[in-house]
């Protein structure tokens, strides 16, 4: 880089810094054409300077390398607090004004740019969905690198430059994200270029990595499989040279790795990375009120705070902003000077306009086979037995086959694809694996499309990055451990909610969870593996974004799985078991049932046409459905005159009203299913309170008696688990009759008999270690009624 | 180690392996005195062999070093599936039979030991609360090392041997836990000895670390700040020698580090660690059905499955068990042979009997100052303004002072102690920091008692380990990001629930969360930082274990904080703001209010003695309380005749019935507070559905109208946040009058006026970027009534 280019880049950097400070501080006088007055300063100063100059520095140098090599680069900004920098740079390159024309490239536009930042009705302080070029909201910290890898998979031409804050680097998810390079195939995937930004401080503390010394750092990143390049210092001139030189070296290295990968596919390269050690709050005020600010944690937010009231502080701010020499950067009208404009890449090579960062632009429909081709034949309800997730695995296998050319679909899971019985997918593909292999390894390959690692954080983060760049995916997970990514789910739901309001952000594919190995069938793992509460968290999120399904058998699971994979901008949660279980619905019936979301299972109940039922037995979830049907059988035998209605719920959100959720059903429909005054015994898969929360506005709510998981668990038999939580057939039947006063006289002996059964079970299971044959071999017998449809 | 000792250790190891296999497989014939018949084998084989022989190997060698050096060691078993090994070893050393006398040291005892494992009514398959010597349930994976560090802090004589599975090592929390050594002071704290058990495979995949090669591994762990010692191989003779030699070296190294720390305190040493590379399923069946089992993922669970039905499989099992030569290990009666018994340490040096692993044995009451000494003077309700958490910080500072000798209390937080306004604690102590320091660093010291790191996982895990070994602690966290540890919270709640049923496990101090920087005051962070849903998760857990408090001001926060620190075996969640806010209750009033959990605020309402109120305005949380009181003022002015009752809720669980939660109030009391038929406008801090879920069984529930966070957020002013979620005074007042039909005629103009106010606010805030003065300067004026108590 010659001196001329260096000067230009430095000016560009100063322009970005100037606009960043302006966003944090100014309401008016955007080009400092007049002396700074109190009313030019925002009354509430809300923003973060500390990390911003480093982010701007990186942006300017990435622009240079994009232009020099026509590189295809997106920028992931780990330090969420770098929002002003991302906004400033996308404004400088022109993207911002194209997307938000009101923020024009003139003085009035800059004024609006400043005004809107962290201001009511304006834009958030972080890189966020509102920020062009971003696929990453850095607010929570920890997911920059895993998002970067997700973006790079199957994007062979793409370089994902990922800035990682040294605060963020202390988080667990980030610490394990470094190992993602064992899953990145240089021949097929893009490149992730991690840039660890060591600016030394968090909010009030130094960072761990900044205080290791370079020797330990080199060991650490070598151990993680990288080749670290250090760019360290504070003198802008020297730093520009070092950064440019380093990026040149690194991009040469990347080209060589790519070439080598063609020659020797399957070798894991040592990927280059950058350690950028620059002062926190670089180029900002050195000292305020006698305290060091630049290079210290004091520059984390607003380095000088009292600028509206305190003349001295205001002077510091004004001097600071003028140190960037705005007149040297912008012309009279406020437009960036042409020689600086020329530094930005053009069109979609601008990082703010790169379509990979607005993945919906690149998204194509996923090719799906006809899910009906995988239907389980169900001659009579309960007449077939299948592992629901295994059937879904067949369908997923063929998606992978249909996607062979597009390479736009992956399956993610924490080492559980086999355990969750999706193993058919290995007929079509392998697990991705770039580390060593040895004889005997099972379906490992650099080209696999199944991503397995024992980290729910990595699975979730990779998938998010993959979806946000326009692809499709599926995450299967043990139900209890999906809580590990509660917070990532929250943030993705927030991202989707905010994105929906931005017309320029095109819809991305939904994030689909299959929660299996669920609470009721953790036979060999026990209490630590038993928690169905993720759905409760999901139900808190914006109704437009979330869907929850409890398909009771394989054919309904096929419909639900296929449906979810066709949707966009949602988070779909599917809860379904992996164990052999009775199949209830033929495919046509399953389609009708799932389209409705919930419905009466005629063939399971004992209603008589034209008469109100005495009782509604409702169920959601495969195990509760089984126990409900068994309870109905007990009731049917004991009380042949009893009119029992069975309602099965697949789409949990249908229980809400249409005002609460788009899938919610109307009050008249709800009443027609659940009656307005009959007892409803509701067997639910998860914590029972959720059902109350969903239906408390309904007329018949006082008669809802919900059973579910009440935090009783251990290593025991499947049926014993239901007994411990009083969700078993006996408890359900007892509850039912005790809610029917008119049975009173006959109820006593029946209840006694079932209590004896419970007692018998208790002893049997503790003696034999397995369920009584009458339980484990129980088969549903349809009542001798004309209309058992399949 | 001479050949004789090696032979003894090998026999001890074989005994542990034998007992481990027996637990997984056998119902009877425990000493194989007769040929193995089908009925001797459990019908359901539920257990994990793969990791167990390695765990047993380590246990035997730790026993040796304990005896050789009188070392004080506890064993943390990261691989949760190693349950059979931990049980076998605590049985061999005698601890198990002391705690569970029915499992005696004879043949009948061994039979019971085998029978109970993973059996209904028996014990879980993991190391769990039921396992002597364990402070760690490994079911979820990822927290072994962070628990180990928590246990080591302030335990200078203790060595925490921590076995980390290579599967677990892929998780985020584990990956960042290695850096805990930057927070461990060799002069004051104990030692953590990580033993990375590279047995190569997870459920169905190789592990990442096992496939790096030793060179990258050495870099990685050197970078993490350790000196790795490799013990690799499969030949038991060689491996015993290597392991013994390595442990001797390491314990010499530890002694030297300890000595050096006295000479040169503050230097961070390179701590030794072990990389144990041994075959998965070591000593188990080599081949089953033509497939390699030992040394492969196929040995993860039961290496040979069909032993009851298949004679060939049963033969493999029998040969396998006989390969350990039980007659060489146990005498005729089933007692361990005396020369092997002599290998175990004695008394509390046995790892199963070490009191650190049953921390309640060592726990002393925390010395607390009188919280009333920190009371804020409140002359009239709303007449004082304070930052509630700052006042609590004063109290915590003095706890640290009182604890100076005991060294049994620490404060944990992700870099937020200052941000959360607890900074008074730095008058008494520093932040722990063992990495480099430089001039200008703020309150960093090797002796600090505040632990700050940007990882909620580390904060939570350290605190858990610290509490489980009998100490006290306090975790302050941004409310939204506590979701990061949802799953760890779940697991700790499960641990506490299970522990409560074990008389021998003595109570440990409660885990106390202060959730601050909460949803309503994330002015400069915005939507990603706004999520009050942790409480919803908490409410799912066993009622005996969880408590949730919403103190509305500083004096109530003092009561709540002090109360929580005195409790045991619980998880207490306190939600309180850090911003300057009006103070409502004098200390005596605060005490009465908190002891009741909830109550009527006379001075805030407009009730008349002896008459039913027209309306109940309820509130929980500081911001909702403020908005409620402001709403009451609006109503009071407009409708002087209206009888309004104000109910404030501090203890959220009090809303439930006594049957649901120990703090729940009776129906008559509930009715006396909330009436049976008046509208209740409930302003709640979090997601409104939770209130419905808690009160749906109450008579007046149909009249509850709850407002809370409905997932509307951004970077904006505090009041605008409440408006976005319709929790502000105007919306509350409008809701109130619209629920009172008799006001109908007068309500119209009132509502119009408030809607105009909302409109005015909307424009003002978007123009000025701050709240209208009438909002930001609003002060509560007590009604001119005789009895405004303080």
Coordinates of N, CA, C and O in Angstrom, one line a residue, chain A residues 637-717:
Chain A
X637 N -65.5 -49.7 28.9 CA -65.9 -51.0 29.3 C -66.7 -50.9 30.6 O -67.6 -51.7 30.8
X638 N -66.3 -50.0 31.5 CA -67.0 -50.0 32.8 C -68.3 -49.2 32.7 O -69.3 -49.6 33.4
X639 N -68.4 -48.3 31.8 CA -69.6 -47.4 31.7 C -70.0 -47.3 30.2 O -69.8 -46.3 29.6
X640 N -70.6 -48.4 29.7 CA -70.9 -48.4 28.3 C -71.8 -47.3 27.8 O -71.8 -46.9 26.7
X641 N -72.6 -46.7 28.8 CA -73.5 -45.7 28.4 C -72.9 -44.3 28.3 O -73.5 -43.4 27.8
X642 N -71.7 -44.2 28.8 CA -71.0 -42.9 28.9 C -70.7 -42.4 27.5 O -70.1 -43.1 26.7
X643 N -71.0 -41.1 27.3 CA -70.7 -40.5 26.0 C -69.4 -39.7 26.1 O -69.4 -38.6 26.7
X644 N -68.3 -40.3 25.6 CA -67.0 -39.7 25.7 C -66.6 -39.2 24.4 O -66.7 -39.9 23.4
X645 N -66.1 -38.0 24.4 CA -65.5 -37.4 23.2 C -64.0 -37.3 23.4 O -63.5 -36.9 24.4
X646 N -63.3 -37.7 22.3 CA -61.9 -37.6 22.4 C -61.4 -36.5 21.4 O -61.8 -36.5 20.2
X647 N -60.7 -35.5 21.9 CA -60.2 -34.4 21.1 C -58.7 -34.5 21.1 O -58.0 -34.6 22.2
X648 N -58.1 -34.6 20.0 CA -56.6 -34.6 19.9 C -56.1 -33.3 19.3 O -56.7 -32.7 18.4
X649 N -55.1 -32.7 19.9 CA -54.5 -31.4 19.5 C -53.1 -31.6 18.9 O -52.2 -32.1 19.6
X650 N -53.0 -31.2 17.7 CA -51.7 -31.3 17.1 C -51.0 -30.0 17.1 O -49.8 -29.8 17.4
X651 N -51.7 -28.9 16.8 CA -51.2 -27.6 16.7 C -51.6 -26.8 18.0 O -52.7 -26.4 18.2
X652 N -50.6 -26.8 18.9 CA -51.0 -26.3 20.3 C -51.5 -24.9 20.2 O -52.4 -24.5 21.0
X653 N -51.0 -24.0 19.4 CA -51.4 -22.6 19.4 C -52.8 -22.5 18.9 O -53.4 -21.4 19.1
X654 N -53.4 -23.5 18.3 CA -54.8 -23.5 17.9 C -55.7 -23.3 19.2 O -56.9 -22.8 19.0
X655 N -55.2 -23.7 20.3 CA -56.0 -23.5 21.5 C -56.3 -22.1 21.9 O -57.3 -21.8 22.6
X656 N -55.4 -21.2 21.4 CA -55.6 -19.8 21.8 C -56.7 -19.2 20.9 O -57.2 -19.8 19.9
X657 N -57.1 -18.0 21.2 CA -58.1 -17.3 20.4 C -57.4 -16.7 19.2 O -56.2 -16.5 19.2
X658 N -58.1 -16.4 18.1 CA -57.5 -15.8 16.9 C -56.8 -14.5 17.2 O -55.8 -14.1 16.5
X659 N -57.3 -13.8 18.2 CA -56.6 -12.5 18.6 C -55.3 -12.7 19.2 O -54.4 -11.9 19.2
X660 N -55.1 -13.9 19.8 CA -53.8 -14.1 20.5 C -52.8 -14.8 19.5 O -51.6 -14.6 19.7
X661 N -53.3 -15.6 18.6 CA -52.4 -16.3 17.7 C -53.0 -16.5 16.4 O -54.2 -16.8 16.3
X662 N -52.3 -16.4 15.3 CA -52.9 -16.5 14.0 C -53.5 -17.9 13.8 O -54.5 -18.1 13.0
X663 N -53.0 -18.9 14.5 CA -53.6 -20.3 14.3 C -54.8 -20.5 15.3 O -55.4 -21.6 15.3
X664 N -55.1 -19.5 16.2 CA -56.1 -19.7 17.2 C -57.5 -19.9 16.6 O -57.8 -19.4 15.5
X665 N -58.3 -20.7 17.2 CA -59.6 -21.0 16.7 C -60.6 -20.1 17.4 O -60.4 -19.7 18.6
X666 N -61.7 -19.9 16.8 CA -62.8 -19.0 17.3 C -63.4 -19.6 18.5 O -63.4 -20.9 18.8
X667 N -64.1 -18.8 19.3 CA -64.8 -19.3 20.5 C -65.9 -20.3 20.1 O -66.0 -21.4 20.7
X668 N -66.7 -20.0 19.1 CA -67.7 -21.0 18.7 C -67.1 -22.4 18.3 O -67.6 -23.4 18.8
X669 N -66.0 -22.3 17.6 CA -65.4 -23.6 17.2 C -64.8 -24.3 18.5 O -65.0 -25.5 18.7
X670 N -64.2 -23.5 19.3 CA -63.6 -24.1 20.6 C -64.7 -24.8 21.4 O -64.6 -25.9 21.8
X671 N -65.8 -24.0 21.5 CA -67.0 -24.5 22.3 C -67.5 -25.8 21.7 O -67.9 -26.7 22.4
X672 N -67.5 -25.8 20.3 CA -68.1 -27.0 19.7 C -67.2 -28.2 19.8 O -67.7 -29.3 19.7
X673 N -66.0 -28.0 20.1 CA -65.1 -29.1 20.4 C -65.0 -29.5 21.8 O -65.1 -30.7 22.2
X674 N -64.9 -28.5 22.7 CA -64.7 -28.8 24.1 C -65.9 -28.7 24.9 O -65.9 -28.8 26.1
X675 N -67.0 -28.3 24.3 CA -68.3 -28.1 25.0 C -68.2 -26.8 25.8 O -67.1 -26.2 25.9
X676 N -69.3 -26.4 26.4 CA -69.2 -25.2 27.3 C -69.4 -25.6 28.7 O -69.2 -24.7 29.6
X677 N -69.7 -26.8 29.0 CA -70.0 -27.1 30.4 C -69.6 -28.6 30.8 O -69.9 -28.9 31.9
X678 N -69.0 -29.3 29.9 CA -68.6 -30.7 30.3 C -67.2 -30.7 30.8 O -66.3 -29.9 30.4
X679 N -66.9 -31.7 31.7 CA -65.5 -31.8 32.2 C -64.6 -32.1 31.0 O -64.9 -33.0 30.2
X680 N -63.5 -31.5 31.0 CA -62.4 -31.8 30.0 C -61.2 -32.3 30.8 O -60.6 -31.6 31.6
X681 N -60.9 -33.6 30.5 CA -59.7 -34.1 31.1 C -58.6 -34.0 30.0 O -58.7 -34.7 29.0
X682 N -57.7 -33.2 30.3 CA -56.7 -32.9 29.2 C -55.4 -33.5 29.6 O -54.7 -33.1 30.5
X683 N -54.9 -34.4 28.8 CA -53.6 -35.1 29.0 C -52.6 -34.4 28.1 O -52.7 -34.5 26.9
X684 N -51.7 -33.7 28.7 CA -50.8 -32.9 27.9 C -49.3 -33.3 28.1 O -48.9 -33.7 29.2
X685 N -48.6 -33.2 27.1 CA -47.2 -33.7 27.1 C -46.3 -33.0 28.1 O -45.4 -33.5 28.7
X686 N -46.5 -31.7 28.2 CA -45.5 -30.8 29.0 C -46.1 -30.4 30.4 O -46.9 -31.1 31.0
X687 N -45.6 -29.3 30.9 CA -46.1 -28.8 32.2 C -47.6 -28.3 32.0 O -47.9 -27.6 31.1
X688 N -48.5 -28.8 32.9 CA -49.9 -28.6 32.6 C -50.3 -27.2 32.6 O -51.3 -26.8 32.0
X689 N -49.6 -26.3 33.3 CA -50.0 -24.9 33.4 C -50.1 -24.2 32.1 O -50.9 -23.3 31.9
X690 N -49.3 -24.7 31.1 CA -49.4 -24.0 29.8 C -50.8 -24.1 29.2 O -51.2 -23.2 28.6
X691 N -51.4 -25.3 29.3 CA -52.8 -25.4 28.8 C -53.7 -24.4 29.4 O -54.5 -23.7 28.7
X692 N -53.6 -24.2 30.7 CA -54.5 -23.2 31.4 C -54.2 -21.9 30.8 O -55.1 -21.1 30.6
X693 N -52.9 -21.6 30.7 CA -52.6 -20.3 30.2 C -53.1 -20.0 28.8 O -53.5 -18.9 28.4
X694 N -53.2 -21.1 28.0 CA -53.7 -20.9 26.6 C -55.2 -20.8 26.5 O -55.7 -20.2 25.6
X695 N -55.9 -21.5 27.4 CA -57.4 -21.5 27.3 C -58.1 -20.7 28.4 O -59.4 -20.8 28.4
X696 N -57.4 -20.0 29.2 CA -58.1 -19.4 30.3 C -59.3 -18.4 29.9 O -60.1 -18.1 30.7
X697 N -59.2 -18.0 28.7 CA -60.3 -17.1 28.3 C -61.5 -17.8 27.7 O -62.5 -17.2 27.4
X698 N -61.4 -19.1 27.6 CA -62.5 -19.8 27.0 C -63.6 -20.1 28.0 O -63.3 -20.3 29.2
X699 N -64.8 -20.2 27.5 CA -66.0 -20.3 28.4 C -65.9 -21.6 29.3 O -66.2 -21.5 30.5
X700 N -65.4 -22.7 28.8 CA -65.4 -23.9 29.5 C -64.1 -24.1 30.4 O -63.9 -25.1 30.9
X701 N -63.3 -23.0 30.4 CA -62.0 -23.2 31.1 C -62.2 -23.7 32.6 O -61.4 -24.6 33.0
X702 N -63.2 -23.3 33.3 CA -63.3 -23.8 34.7 C -63.4 -25.3 34.8 O -63.1 -25.9 35.8
X703 N -63.8 -25.9 33.7 CA -64.0 -27.4 33.7 C -62.8 -28.1 33.1 O -62.8 -29.3 32.9
X704 N -61.7 -27.4 32.8 CA -60.5 -28.1 32.3 C -59.7 -28.6 33.4 O -59.3 -27.9 34.4
X705 N -59.4 -29.9 33.3 CA -58.5 -30.5 34.3 C -57.3 -31.1 33.6 O -57.4 -32.1 32.8
X706 N -56.2 -30.5 33.8 CA -55.0 -30.8 32.9 C -54.0 -31.6 33.7 O -53.7 -31.3 34.8
X707 N -53.5 -32.6 33.0 CA -52.4 -33.4 33.6 C -51.3 -33.4 32.7 O -51.4 -33.4 31.4
X708 N -50.1 -33.4 33.2 CA -48.9 -33.3 32.4 C -47.7 -33.6 33.3 O -47.8 -34.3 34.3
X709 N -46.5 -33.1 32.9 CA -45.3 -33.4 33.7 C -45.3 -32.5 34.9 O -45.3 -31.3 34.7
X710 N -45.2 -33.1 36.0 CA -45.2 -32.2 37.2 C -43.9 -32.4 38.0 O -43.8 -32.5 39.2
X711 N -42.8 -32.6 37.2 CA -41.5 -32.6 37.7 C -41.2 -33.8 38.6 O -40.4 -33.7 39.6
X712 N -41.8 -34.9 38.2 CA -41.5 -36.2 38.9 C -40.8 -37.1 37.9 O -41.4 -37.4 36.9
X713 N -39.6 -37.4 38.2 CA -38.9 -38.3 37.2 C -37.8 -39.0 37.8 O -37.2 -38.7 38.9
X714 N -37.3 -40.0 37.1 CA -36.2 -40.8 37.4 C -35.9 -41.8 36.3 O -36.6 -41.7 35.3
X715 N -34.9 -42.7 36.5 CA -34.7 -43.8 35.6 C -35.7 -44.8 35.9 O -35.6 -45.5 36.9
X716 N -36.7 -45.0 35.0 CA -37.7 -46.0 35.3 C -38.4 -46.4 34.0 O -38.0 -46.0 32.9
X717 N -39.4 -47.2 34.1 CA -40.1 -47.7 32.8 C -40.9 -46.6 32.3 O -41.3 -45.6 33.0

